[in-house]
Amino acid sequence: MTSKKTVALVTGASRGAGRGIAIALGSRGCTVYVTGRSQSAKDSVLPGTIYETAQAVTDAGGLGVAVKVDHAIDEEAKALIERIEAEQGRLDILVNNACSLHDDLTQPGHFWQKSLAISNMLNVGLRSSYVTSYYAAPLMVNQGSGLVVFTSASGSVHYVYGPIYGAHKAGMDKFAADMGEDFSEFKVTAVSIWMGALKAERLQLLIDSNPKKYGYLENVTETPEFTGHVIWAMYADPELQQFNGKTVIGAEMALRYGIQDEGGKQPTSYRDTHKVAPREQYPYVIR
């Protein structure tokens, strides 16, 4: 596979994981469509816009294409895929990353004590990933190749922030498993990747708010670009389909492919830090 012809789509790429993944794919020469709602600094309390990410992708060596998409609107996701097909004729990598995160999610308290708005991540996050994959699937199936990625984390198998967060992560893993079953005869691969704690804008604000309490996070985080390099290595692997339907741990895949994070850091697997592992899906199929 040659990176010059590789077309990728990263949803929710104004900042955070999406931005880092897009830039990493850009550094491999990919054409990367980046989506989000932030077009100017006033659109969010956090820094970052789709245009800034697209420029960073281009600066890294690829071609960044910014597309404003509200992933709560199915028609906008459909139009996005139609545009990619019209302009590129193919889609090689889809990274489902867009997610509506409410500040109340990480606050202390039981689920009924937090804002009901937290549940929006089941719409823009879980459902939106299904919708984007739904419209992208025929394009990949028809070309006989493709990688569909769901960004996830270990909260799918243990308590983190409450049931909404856990349902989102578990759902992303399940999407990979069941879409992988449907993709199995078409040489398209679906995979969910557990990312580590990301040293991105949101987490940096938390660290800066109380360095004494949260300073330790500086040494246990991954850069947002790290997962992007893992995704590229998987895509370029001739044996990619062995991961179809699987949930993998990014840190472990990095070891497999000889990938280090910024400064030569080797992130640690959740198996070691949290004593957890992805669930294995049973092979029983009912259609």
PDB file of C-alpha atoms in Angstrom:
ATOM      1  CA  MET A   1       0.000   0.000   0.000  1.00  0.00           C
ATOM      2  CA  THR A   2       1.357   3.412  -0.888  1.00  0.00           C
ATOM      3  CA  SER A   3       0.555   6.336   1.364  1.00  0.00           C
ATOM      4  CA  LYS A   4       0.186   8.745  -1.595  1.00  0.00           C
ATOM      5  CA  LYS A   5      -3.063   7.020  -2.530  1.00  0.00           C
ATOM      6  CA  THR A   6      -4.350   6.514   1.003  1.00  0.00           C
ATOM      7  CA  VAL A   7      -7.504   8.458   1.854  1.00  0.00           C
ATOM      8  CA  ALA A   8      -8.523   8.735   5.491  1.00  0.00           C
ATOM      9  CA  LEU A   9     -11.415  10.251   7.397  1.00  0.00           C
ATOM     10  CA  VAL A  10     -11.036  11.205  11.057  1.00  0.00           C
ATOM     11  CA  THR A  11     -14.206  12.393  12.764  1.00  0.00           C
ATOM     12  CA  GLY A  12     -14.086  14.805  15.684  1.00  0.00           C
ATOM     13  CA  ALA A  13     -10.661  16.115  14.732  1.00  0.00           C
ATOM     14  CA  SER A  14     -10.719  19.734  15.892  1.00  0.00           C
ATOM     15  CA  ARG A  15      -8.672  18.768  18.930  1.00  0.00           C
ATOM     16  CA  GLY A  16      -7.666  15.871  21.163  1.00  0.00           C
ATOM     17  CA  ALA A  17      -7.309  12.344  19.861  1.00  0.00           C
ATOM     18  CA  GLY A  18      -8.854  13.126  16.492  1.00  0.00           C
ATOM     19  CA  ARG A  19      -6.447  15.952  15.797  1.00  0.00           C
ATOM     20  CA  GLY A  20      -3.430  13.863  16.778  1.00  0.00           C
ATOM     21  CA  ILE A  21      -4.524  10.851  14.730  1.00  0.00           C
ATOM     22  CA  ALA A  22      -5.138  13.050  11.686  1.00  0.00           C
ATOM     23  CA  ILE A  23      -1.701  14.660  11.953  1.00  0.00           C
ATOM     24  CA  ALA A  24       0.003  11.279  12.345  1.00  0.00           C
ATOM     25  CA  LEU A  25      -1.730   9.973   9.223  1.00  0.00           C
ATOM     26  CA  GLY A  26      -0.758  13.156   7.446  1.00  0.00           C
ATOM     27  CA  SER A  27       2.877  12.509   8.306  1.00  0.00           C
ATOM     28  CA  ARG A  28       2.508   9.247   6.354  1.00  0.00           C
ATOM     29  CA  GLY A  29       1.424  11.183   3.270  1.00  0.00           C
ATOM     30  CA  CYS A  30      -2.297  10.508   3.561  1.00  0.00           C
ATOM     31  CA  THR A  31      -5.092  12.704   2.343  1.00  0.00           C
ATOM     32  CA  VAL A  32      -7.073  13.222   5.541  1.00  0.00           C
ATOM     33  CA  TYR A  33     -10.598  14.566   5.791  1.00  0.00           C
ATOM     34  CA  VAL A  34     -11.113  16.040   9.246  1.00  0.00           C
ATOM     35  CA  THR A  35     -14.544  16.789  10.659  1.00  0.00           C
ATOM     36  CA  GLY A  36     -15.926  18.748  13.565  1.00  0.00           C
ATOM     37  CA  ARG A  37     -18.067  21.741  14.388  1.00  0.00           C
ATOM     38  CA  SER A  38     -15.335  24.150  15.523  1.00  0.00           C
ATOM     39  CA  GLN A  39     -14.524  26.614  12.766  1.00  0.00           C
ATOM     40  CA  SER A  40     -13.270  29.471  14.917  1.00  0.00           C
ATOM     41  CA  ALA A  41     -11.927  30.006  18.428  1.00  0.00           C
ATOM     42  CA  LYS A  42     -15.324  31.202  19.666  1.00  0.00           C
ATOM     43  CA  ASP A  43     -16.941  27.830  18.892  1.00  0.00           C
ATOM     44  CA  SER A  44     -15.458  26.100  21.952  1.00  0.00           C
ATOM     45  CA  VAL A  45     -13.860  26.894  25.293  1.00  0.00           C
ATOM     46  CA  LEU A  46     -11.065  24.548  24.223  1.00  0.00           C
ATOM     47  CA  PRO A  47      -8.545  25.518  21.544  1.00  0.00           C
ATOM     48  CA  GLY A  48      -8.614  23.973  18.095  1.00  0.00           C
ATOM     49  CA  THR A  49     -10.588  24.130  14.838  1.00  0.00           C
ATOM     50  CA  ILE A  50     -11.013  21.827  11.858  1.00  0.00           C
ATOM     51  CA  TYR A  51      -9.076  24.292   9.706  1.00  0.00           C
ATOM     52  CA  GLU A  52      -6.121  24.331  12.082  1.00  0.00           C
ATOM     53  CA  THR A  53      -6.065  20.539  12.102  1.00  0.00           C
ATOM     54  CA  ALA A  54      -6.285  20.349   8.316  1.00  0.00           C
ATOM     55  CA  GLN A  55      -3.354  22.764   8.018  1.00  0.00           C
ATOM     56  CA  ALA A  56      -1.350  20.728  10.530  1.00  0.00           C
ATOM     57  CA  VAL A  57      -2.024  17.583   8.456  1.00  0.00           C
ATOM     58  CA  THR A  58      -0.732  19.339   5.352  1.00  0.00           C
ATOM     59  CA  ASP A  59       2.283  20.706   7.231  1.00  0.00           C
ATOM     60  CA  ALA A  60       3.070  17.151   8.373  1.00  0.00           C
ATOM     61  CA  GLY A  61       3.359  15.994   4.767  1.00  0.00           C
ATOM     62  CA  GLY A  62      -0.157  14.958   3.818  1.00  0.00           C
ATOM     63  CA  LEU A  63      -3.186  16.832   2.551  1.00  0.00           C
ATOM     64  CA  GLY A  64      -5.692  18.023   5.116  1.00  0.00           C
ATOM     65  CA  VAL A  65      -9.286  18.678   4.095  1.00  0.00           C
ATOM     66  CA  ALA A  66     -11.529  20.359   6.671  1.00  0.00           C
ATOM     67  CA  VAL A  67     -15.255  19.611   6.520  1.00  0.00           C
ATOM     68  CA  LYS A  68     -17.739  21.077   8.986  1.00  0.00           C
ATOM     69  CA  VAL A  69     -19.974  18.243  10.086  1.00  0.00           C
ATOM     70  CA  ASP A  70     -22.449  18.035  12.932  1.00  0.00           C
ATOM     71  CA  HIS A  71     -22.411  14.305  13.581  1.00  0.00           C
ATOM     72  CA  ALA A  72     -25.777  14.561  15.305  1.00  0.00           C
ATOM     73  CA  ILE A  73     -27.283  15.076  11.840  1.00  0.00           C
ATOM     74  CA  ASP A  74     -27.326  11.901   9.749  1.00  0.00           C
ATOM     75  CA  GLU A  75     -27.682  13.775   6.463  1.00  0.00           C
ATOM     76  CA  GLU A  76     -24.409  15.617   7.077  1.00  0.00           C
ATOM     77  CA  ALA A  77     -22.567  12.332   7.604  1.00  0.00           C
ATOM     78  CA  LYS A  78     -24.101  10.958   4.401  1.00  0.00           C
ATOM     79  CA  ALA A  79     -23.102  14.076   2.449  1.00  0.00           C
ATOM     80  CA  LEU A  80     -19.568  13.788   3.839  1.00  0.00           C
ATOM     81  CA  ILE A  81     -19.090  10.253   2.501  1.00  0.00           C
ATOM     82  CA  GLU A  82     -20.629  11.234  -0.820  1.00  0.00           C
ATOM     83  CA  ARG A  83     -18.162  14.114  -1.079  1.00  0.00           C
ATOM     84  CA  ILE A  84     -15.193  11.855  -0.347  1.00  0.00           C
ATOM     85  CA  GLU A  85     -16.362   9.373  -2.974  1.00  0.00           C
ATOM     86  CA  ALA A  86     -16.842  12.146  -5.542  1.00  0.00           C
ATOM     87  CA  GLU A  87     -13.472  13.773  -4.842  1.00  0.00           C
ATOM     88  CA  GLN A  88     -11.304  10.726  -4.162  1.00  0.00           C
ATOM     89  CA  GLY A  89     -13.172   7.706  -5.479  1.00  0.00           C
ATOM     90  CA  ARG A  90     -12.238   5.710  -2.377  1.00  0.00           C
ATOM     91  CA  LEU A  91     -11.906   5.695   1.396  1.00  0.00           C
ATOM     92  CA  ASP A  92      -9.158   3.574   2.925  1.00  0.00           C
ATOM     93  CA  ILE A  93      -9.242   4.452   6.619  1.00  0.00           C
ATOM     94  CA  LEU A  94     -12.204   5.616   8.693  1.00  0.00           C
ATOM     95  CA  VAL A  95     -11.501   6.649  12.281  1.00  0.00           C
ATOM     96  CA  ASN A  96     -14.703   7.017  14.297  1.00  0.00           C
ATOM     97  CA  ASN A  97     -13.666   9.410  17.036  1.00  0.00           C
ATOM     98  CA  ALA A  98     -16.277  12.177  17.275  1.00  0.00           C
ATOM     99  CA  CYS A  99     -17.861  12.330  20.716  1.00  0.00           C
ATOM    100  CA  SER A 100     -19.900  14.876  22.646  1.00  0.00           C
ATOM    101  CA  LEU A 101     -18.151  15.222  25.998  1.00  0.00           C
ATOM    102  CA  HIS A 102     -19.874  17.168  28.772  1.00  0.00           C
ATOM    103  CA  ASP A 103     -17.761  18.756  31.511  1.00  0.00           C
ATOM    104  CA  ASP A 104     -20.027  17.181  34.128  1.00  0.00           C
ATOM    105  CA  LEU A 105     -18.919  13.695  33.092  1.00  0.00           C
ATOM    106  CA  THR A 106     -15.781  13.711  35.249  1.00  0.00           C
ATOM    107  CA  GLN A 107     -17.339  15.426  38.254  1.00  0.00           C
ATOM    108  CA  PRO A 108     -17.771  13.399  41.469  1.00  0.00           C
ATOM    109  CA  GLY A 109     -21.161  11.931  42.202  1.00  0.00           C
ATOM    110  CA  HIS A 110     -23.491   9.128  41.204  1.00  0.00           C
ATOM    111  CA  PHE A 111     -25.009   9.023  37.735  1.00  0.00           C
ATOM    112  CA  TRP A 112     -28.344  10.519  38.855  1.00  0.00           C
ATOM    113  CA  GLN A 113     -26.501  13.468  40.395  1.00  0.00           C
ATOM    114  CA  LYS A 114     -24.889  14.494  37.119  1.00  0.00           C
ATOM    115  CA  SER A 115     -26.391  16.343  34.170  1.00  0.00           C
ATOM    116  CA  LEU A 116     -28.575  14.276  31.870  1.00  0.00           C
ATOM    117  CA  ALA A 117     -26.722  16.020  29.025  1.00  0.00           C
ATOM    118  CA  ILE A 118     -23.912  13.518  29.592  1.00  0.00           C
ATOM    119  CA  SER A 119     -26.047  11.007  27.690  1.00  0.00           C
ATOM    120  CA  ASN A 120     -25.437  12.994  24.490  1.00  0.00           C
ATOM    121  CA  MET A 121     -22.283  10.936  23.979  1.00  0.00           C
ATOM    122  CA  LEU A 122     -24.561   8.025  23.124  1.00  0.00           C
ATOM    123  CA  ASN A 123     -25.775  10.135  20.203  1.00  0.00           C
ATOM    124  CA  VAL A 124     -22.669  11.978  19.061  1.00  0.00           C
ATOM    125  CA  GLY A 125     -20.168   9.300  19.908  1.00  0.00           C
ATOM    126  CA  LEU A 126     -21.869   5.941  19.733  1.00  0.00           C
ATOM    127  CA  ARG A 127     -24.752   6.381  17.306  1.00  0.00           C
ATOM    128  CA  SER A 128     -22.821   8.791  15.105  1.00  0.00           C
ATOM    129  CA  SER A 129     -20.034   6.237  14.703  1.00  0.00           C
ATOM    130  CA  TYR A 130     -22.596   3.706  13.520  1.00  0.00           C
ATOM    131  CA  VAL A 131     -24.078   6.191  11.058  1.00  0.00           C
ATOM    132  CA  THR A 132     -20.733   7.215   9.558  1.00  0.00           C
ATOM    133  CA  SER A 133     -19.714   3.561   9.244  1.00  0.00           C
ATOM    134  CA  TYR A 134     -23.096   2.764   7.685  1.00  0.00           C
ATOM    135  CA  TYR A 135     -22.547   5.255   4.879  1.00  0.00           C
ATOM    136  CA  ALA A 136     -18.832   4.452   4.444  1.00  0.00           C
ATOM    137  CA  ALA A 137     -19.232   0.672   4.359  1.00  0.00           C
ATOM    138  CA  PRO A 138     -20.521   0.320   0.765  1.00  0.00           C
ATOM    139  CA  LEU A 139     -17.614   2.383  -0.545  1.00  0.00           C
ATOM    140  CA  MET A 140     -15.067   0.157   1.200  1.00  0.00           C
ATOM    141  CA  VAL A 141     -16.879  -3.056   0.312  1.00  0.00           C
ATOM    142  CA  ASN A 142     -17.023  -2.092  -3.349  1.00  0.00           C
ATOM    143  CA  GLN A 143     -13.309  -1.326  -3.453  1.00  0.00           C
ATOM    144  CA  GLY A 144     -12.529  -4.569  -1.624  1.00  0.00           C
ATOM    145  CA  SER A 145     -10.424  -3.026   1.149  1.00  0.00           C
ATOM    146  CA  GLY A 146     -10.541  -0.649   4.064  1.00  0.00           C
ATOM    147  CA  LEU A 147      -9.962  -0.174   7.774  1.00  0.00           C
ATOM    148  CA  VAL A 148     -12.705   1.046  10.097  1.00  0.00           C
ATOM    149  CA  VAL A 149     -11.399   2.132  13.513  1.00  0.00           C
ATOM    150  CA  PHE A 150     -13.315   2.905  16.687  1.00  0.00           C
ATOM    151  CA  THR A 151     -11.406   4.845  19.343  1.00  0.00           C
ATOM    152  CA  SER A 152     -12.167   3.314  22.724  1.00  0.00           C
ATOM    153  CA  ALA A 153     -10.696   2.683  26.162  1.00  0.00           C
ATOM    154  CA  SER A 154     -10.685   0.228  29.039  1.00  0.00           C
ATOM    155  CA  GLY A 155     -13.826   1.807  30.511  1.00  0.00           C
ATOM    156  CA  SER A 156     -15.677  -0.752  28.397  1.00  0.00           C
ATOM    157  CA  VAL A 157     -14.793  -3.446  30.953  1.00  0.00           C
ATOM    158  CA  HIS A 158     -14.586  -1.545  34.265  1.00  0.00           C
ATOM    159  CA  TYR A 159     -16.231   1.455  35.943  1.00  0.00           C
ATOM    160  CA  VAL A 160     -15.092   4.874  34.712  1.00  0.00           C
ATOM    161  CA  TYR A 161     -17.113   8.064  35.344  1.00  0.00           C
ATOM    162  CA  GLY A 162     -20.409   6.157  35.371  1.00  0.00           C
ATOM    163  CA  PRO A 163     -22.623   4.062  33.080  1.00  0.00           C
ATOM    164  CA  ILE A 164     -22.802   6.448  30.115  1.00  0.00           C
ATOM    165  CA  TYR A 165     -19.034   6.511  29.590  1.00  0.00           C
ATOM    166  CA  GLY A 166     -18.865   2.739  29.984  1.00  0.00           C
ATOM    167  CA  ALA A 167     -21.732   2.133  27.574  1.00  0.00           C
ATOM    168  CA  HIS A 168     -20.043   4.305  24.968  1.00  0.00           C
ATOM    169  CA  LYS A 169     -16.750   2.424  25.176  1.00  0.00           C
ATOM    170  CA  ALA A 170     -18.399  -1.001  25.327  1.00  0.00           C
ATOM    171  CA  GLY A 171     -20.542  -0.040  22.356  1.00  0.00           C
ATOM    172  CA  MET A 172     -17.523   0.993  20.301  1.00  0.00           C
ATOM    173  CA  ASP A 173     -15.895  -2.373  20.999  1.00  0.00           C
ATOM    174  CA  LYS A 174     -19.104  -4.193  20.089  1.00  0.00           C
ATOM    175  CA  PHE A 175     -19.440  -2.241  16.851  1.00  0.00           C
ATOM    176  CA  ALA A 176     -15.992  -3.455  15.826  1.00  0.00           C
ATOM    177  CA  ALA A 177     -16.892  -7.038  16.705  1.00  0.00           C
ATOM    178  CA  ASP A 178     -20.201  -7.183  14.854  1.00  0.00           C
ATOM    179  CA  MET A 179     -19.262  -4.993  11.891  1.00  0.00           C
ATOM    180  CA  GLY A 180     -16.192  -7.170  11.580  1.00  0.00           C
ATOM    181  CA  GLU A 181     -18.467 -10.189  11.193  1.00  0.00           C
ATOM    182  CA  ASP A 182     -20.349  -8.468   8.373  1.00  0.00           C
ATOM    183  CA  PHE A 183     -17.101  -7.298   6.750  1.00  0.00           C
ATOM    184  CA  SER A 184     -15.360 -10.673   6.958  1.00  0.00           C
ATOM    185  CA  GLU A 185     -16.098 -11.752   3.379  1.00  0.00           C
ATOM    186  CA  PHE A 186     -15.193  -8.394   1.837  1.00  0.00           C
ATOM    187  CA  LYS A 187     -11.586  -7.830   2.998  1.00  0.00           C
ATOM    188  CA  VAL A 188     -12.603  -4.827   5.072  1.00  0.00           C
ATOM    189  CA  THR A 189     -11.360  -4.740   8.660  1.00  0.00           C
ATOM    190  CA  ALA A 190     -13.139  -3.274  11.693  1.00  0.00           C
ATOM    191  CA  VAL A 191     -11.166  -2.806  14.898  1.00  0.00           C
ATOM    192  CA  SER A 192     -11.556  -0.986  18.204  1.00  0.00           C
ATOM    193  CA  ILE A 193      -8.452   0.511  19.804  1.00  0.00           C
ATOM    194  CA  TRP A 194      -8.077   1.202  23.501  1.00  0.00           C
ATOM    195  CA  MET A 195      -6.183   4.475  23.811  1.00  0.00           C
ATOM    196  CA  GLY A 196      -4.406   5.469  27.001  1.00  0.00           C
ATOM    197  CA  ALA A 197      -4.955   8.736  28.877  1.00  0.00           C
ATOM    198  CA  LEU A 198      -4.274  11.436  26.302  1.00  0.00           C
ATOM    199  CA  LYS A 199      -2.166  14.465  26.968  1.00  0.00           C
ATOM    200  CA  ALA A 200      -4.469  16.708  25.007  1.00  0.00           C
ATOM    201  CA  GLU A 201      -6.185  20.034  25.600  1.00  0.00           C
ATOM    202  CA  ARG A 202      -8.860  18.823  28.017  1.00  0.00           C
ATOM    203  CA  LEU A 203      -6.480  16.809  30.198  1.00  0.00           C
ATOM    204  CA  GLN A 204      -3.852  19.552  30.138  1.00  0.00           C
ATOM    205  CA  LEU A 205      -6.385  21.987  31.573  1.00  0.00           C
ATOM    206  CA  LEU A 206      -7.004  19.524  34.397  1.00  0.00           C
ATOM    207  CA  ILE A 207      -3.283  19.144  35.103  1.00  0.00           C
ATOM    208  CA  ASP A 208      -2.716  22.899  35.031  1.00  0.00           C
ATOM    209  CA  SER A 209      -5.640  23.468  37.417  1.00  0.00           C
ATOM    210  CA  ASN A 210      -3.880  21.570  40.210  1.00  0.00           C
ATOM    211  CA  PRO A 211      -0.332  20.438  39.332  1.00  0.00           C
ATOM    212  CA  LYS A 212       0.224  19.021  42.818  1.00  0.00           C
ATOM    213  CA  LYS A 213      -2.782  16.725  42.538  1.00  0.00           C
ATOM    214  CA  TYR A 214      -2.690  15.881  38.852  1.00  0.00           C
ATOM    215  CA  GLY A 215       0.959  16.378  37.942  1.00  0.00           C
ATOM    216  CA  TYR A 216       1.599  12.627  37.977  1.00  0.00           C
ATOM    217  CA  LEU A 217      -0.492  12.342  34.803  1.00  0.00           C
ATOM    218  CA  GLU A 218       2.349  13.949  32.859  1.00  0.00           C
ATOM    219  CA  ASN A 219       4.250  10.665  33.060  1.00  0.00           C
ATOM    220  CA  VAL A 220       1.439   8.219  32.246  1.00  0.00           C
ATOM    221  CA  THR A 221      -0.170   9.834  29.216  1.00  0.00           C
ATOM    222  CA  GLU A 222       0.069   9.177  25.497  1.00  0.00           C
ATOM    223  CA  THR A 223       0.280  11.895  22.875  1.00  0.00           C
ATOM    224  CA  PRO A 224      -2.754  12.110  20.583  1.00  0.00           C
ATOM    225  CA  GLU A 225      -0.472  11.302  17.630  1.00  0.00           C
ATOM    226  CA  PHE A 226       0.549   7.941  19.127  1.00  0.00           C
ATOM    227  CA  THR A 227      -2.689   6.163  18.211  1.00  0.00           C
ATOM    228  CA  GLY A 228      -2.470   7.568  14.680  1.00  0.00           C
ATOM    229  CA  HIS A 229       0.903   5.909  14.144  1.00  0.00           C
ATOM    230  CA  VAL A 230      -0.509   2.643  15.483  1.00  0.00           C
ATOM    231  CA  ILE A 231      -3.440   2.896  13.055  1.00  0.00           C
ATOM    232  CA  TRP A 232      -1.084   3.453  10.147  1.00  0.00           C
ATOM    233  CA  ALA A 233       1.067   0.468  11.107  1.00  0.00           C
ATOM    234  CA  MET A 234      -2.016  -1.740  11.279  1.00  0.00           C
ATOM    235  CA  TYR A 235      -3.289  -0.493   7.929  1.00  0.00           C
ATOM    236  CA  ALA A 236       0.063  -1.185   6.290  1.00  0.00           C
ATOM    237  CA  ASP A 237       0.253  -4.692   7.775  1.00  0.00           C
ATOM    238  CA  PRO A 238      -0.351  -7.370   5.074  1.00  0.00           C
ATOM    239  CA  GLU A 239      -1.945  -9.453   7.830  1.00  0.00           C
ATOM    240  CA  LEU A 240      -4.350  -6.689   8.868  1.00  0.00           C
ATOM    241  CA  GLN A 241      -7.407  -8.926   8.609  1.00  0.00           C
ATOM    242  CA  GLN A 242      -6.283 -11.036  11.557  1.00  0.00           C
ATOM    243  CA  PHE A 243      -7.496  -8.139  13.712  1.00  0.00           C
ATOM    244  CA  ASN A 244     -10.924  -7.928  12.108  1.00  0.00           C
ATOM    245  CA  GLY A 245     -13.608  -7.697  14.784  1.00  0.00           C
ATOM    246  CA  LYS A 246     -11.055  -7.388  17.571  1.00  0.00           C
ATOM    247  CA  THR A 247     -10.536  -4.852  20.319  1.00  0.00           C
ATOM    248  CA  VAL A 248      -6.821  -4.175  20.731  1.00  0.00           C
ATOM    249  CA  ILE A 249      -4.757  -2.164  23.191  1.00  0.00           C
ATOM    250  CA  GLY A 250      -2.834   0.594  21.470  1.00  0.00           C
ATOM    251  CA  ALA A 251       0.217   0.239  23.702  1.00  0.00           C
ATOM    252  CA  GLU A 252       0.480  -3.454  22.844  1.00  0.00           C
ATOM    253  CA  MET A 253       0.135  -2.839  19.123  1.00  0.00           C
ATOM    254  CA  ALA A 254       2.885  -0.243  19.374  1.00  0.00           C
ATOM    255  CA  LEU A 255       5.219  -2.881  20.793  1.00  0.00           C
ATOM    256  CA  ARG A 256       4.262  -5.251  18.010  1.00  0.00           C
ATOM    257  CA  TYR A 257       5.158  -2.699  15.350  1.00  0.00           C
ATOM    258  CA  GLY A 258       8.126  -1.082  17.088  1.00  0.00           C
ATOM    259  CA  ILE A 259       6.404   2.260  17.666  1.00  0.00           C
ATOM    260  CA  GLN A 260       7.441   4.628  20.444  1.00  0.00           C
ATOM    261  CA  ASP A 261       5.706   7.762  21.608  1.00  0.00           C
ATOM    262  CA  GLU A 262       7.229  11.217  21.781  1.00  0.00           C
ATOM    263  CA  GLY A 263      10.649  11.301  23.433  1.00  0.00           C
ATOM    264  CA  GLY A 264      11.136   7.555  23.056  1.00  0.00           C
ATOM    265  CA  LYS A 265       8.425   6.780  25.593  1.00  0.00           C
ATOM    266  CA  GLN A 266       6.823   3.336  25.506  1.00  0.00           C
ATOM    267  CA  PRO A 267       3.264   3.550  26.875  1.00  0.00           C
ATOM    268  CA  THR A 268       2.207   0.747  29.201  1.00  0.00           C
ATOM    269  CA  SER A 269      -0.630  -1.656  28.465  1.00  0.00           C
ATOM    270  CA  TYR A 270      -3.849  -1.625  30.472  1.00  0.00           C
ATOM    271  CA  ARG A 271      -3.112  -5.283  31.236  1.00  0.00           C
ATOM    272  CA  ASP A 272      -0.259  -4.052  33.434  1.00  0.00           C
ATOM    273  CA  THR A 273      -1.643  -0.778  34.786  1.00  0.00           C
ATOM    274  CA  HIS A 274      -5.296  -1.752  35.328  1.00  0.00           C
ATOM    275  CA  LYS A 275      -5.150  -5.576  35.239  1.00  0.00           C
ATOM    276  CA  VAL A 276      -7.868  -5.642  32.572  1.00  0.00           C
ATOM    277  CA  ALA A 277      -8.152  -6.862  28.986  1.00  0.00           C
ATOM    278  CA  PRO A 278     -10.642  -6.559  26.117  1.00  0.00           C
ATOM    279  CA  ARG A 279     -13.565  -8.950  26.081  1.00  0.00           C
ATOM    280  CA  GLU A 280     -13.450 -11.735  23.532  1.00  0.00           C
ATOM    281  CA  GLN A 281     -16.553 -12.206  21.409  1.00  0.00           C
ATOM    282  CA  TYR A 282     -17.970 -15.717  21.113  1.00  0.00           C
ATOM    283  CA  PRO A 283     -17.975 -17.109  17.553  1.00  0.00           C
ATOM    284  CA  TYR A 284     -21.671 -17.984  17.646  1.00  0.00           C
ATOM    285  CA  VAL A 285     -23.550 -16.120  14.890  1.00  0.00           C
ATOM    286  CA  ILE A 286     -27.296 -15.695  14.418  1.00  0.00           C
ATOM    287  CA  ARG A 287     -28.538 -14.053  11.218  1.00  0.00           C
TER     288      ARG A 287
END
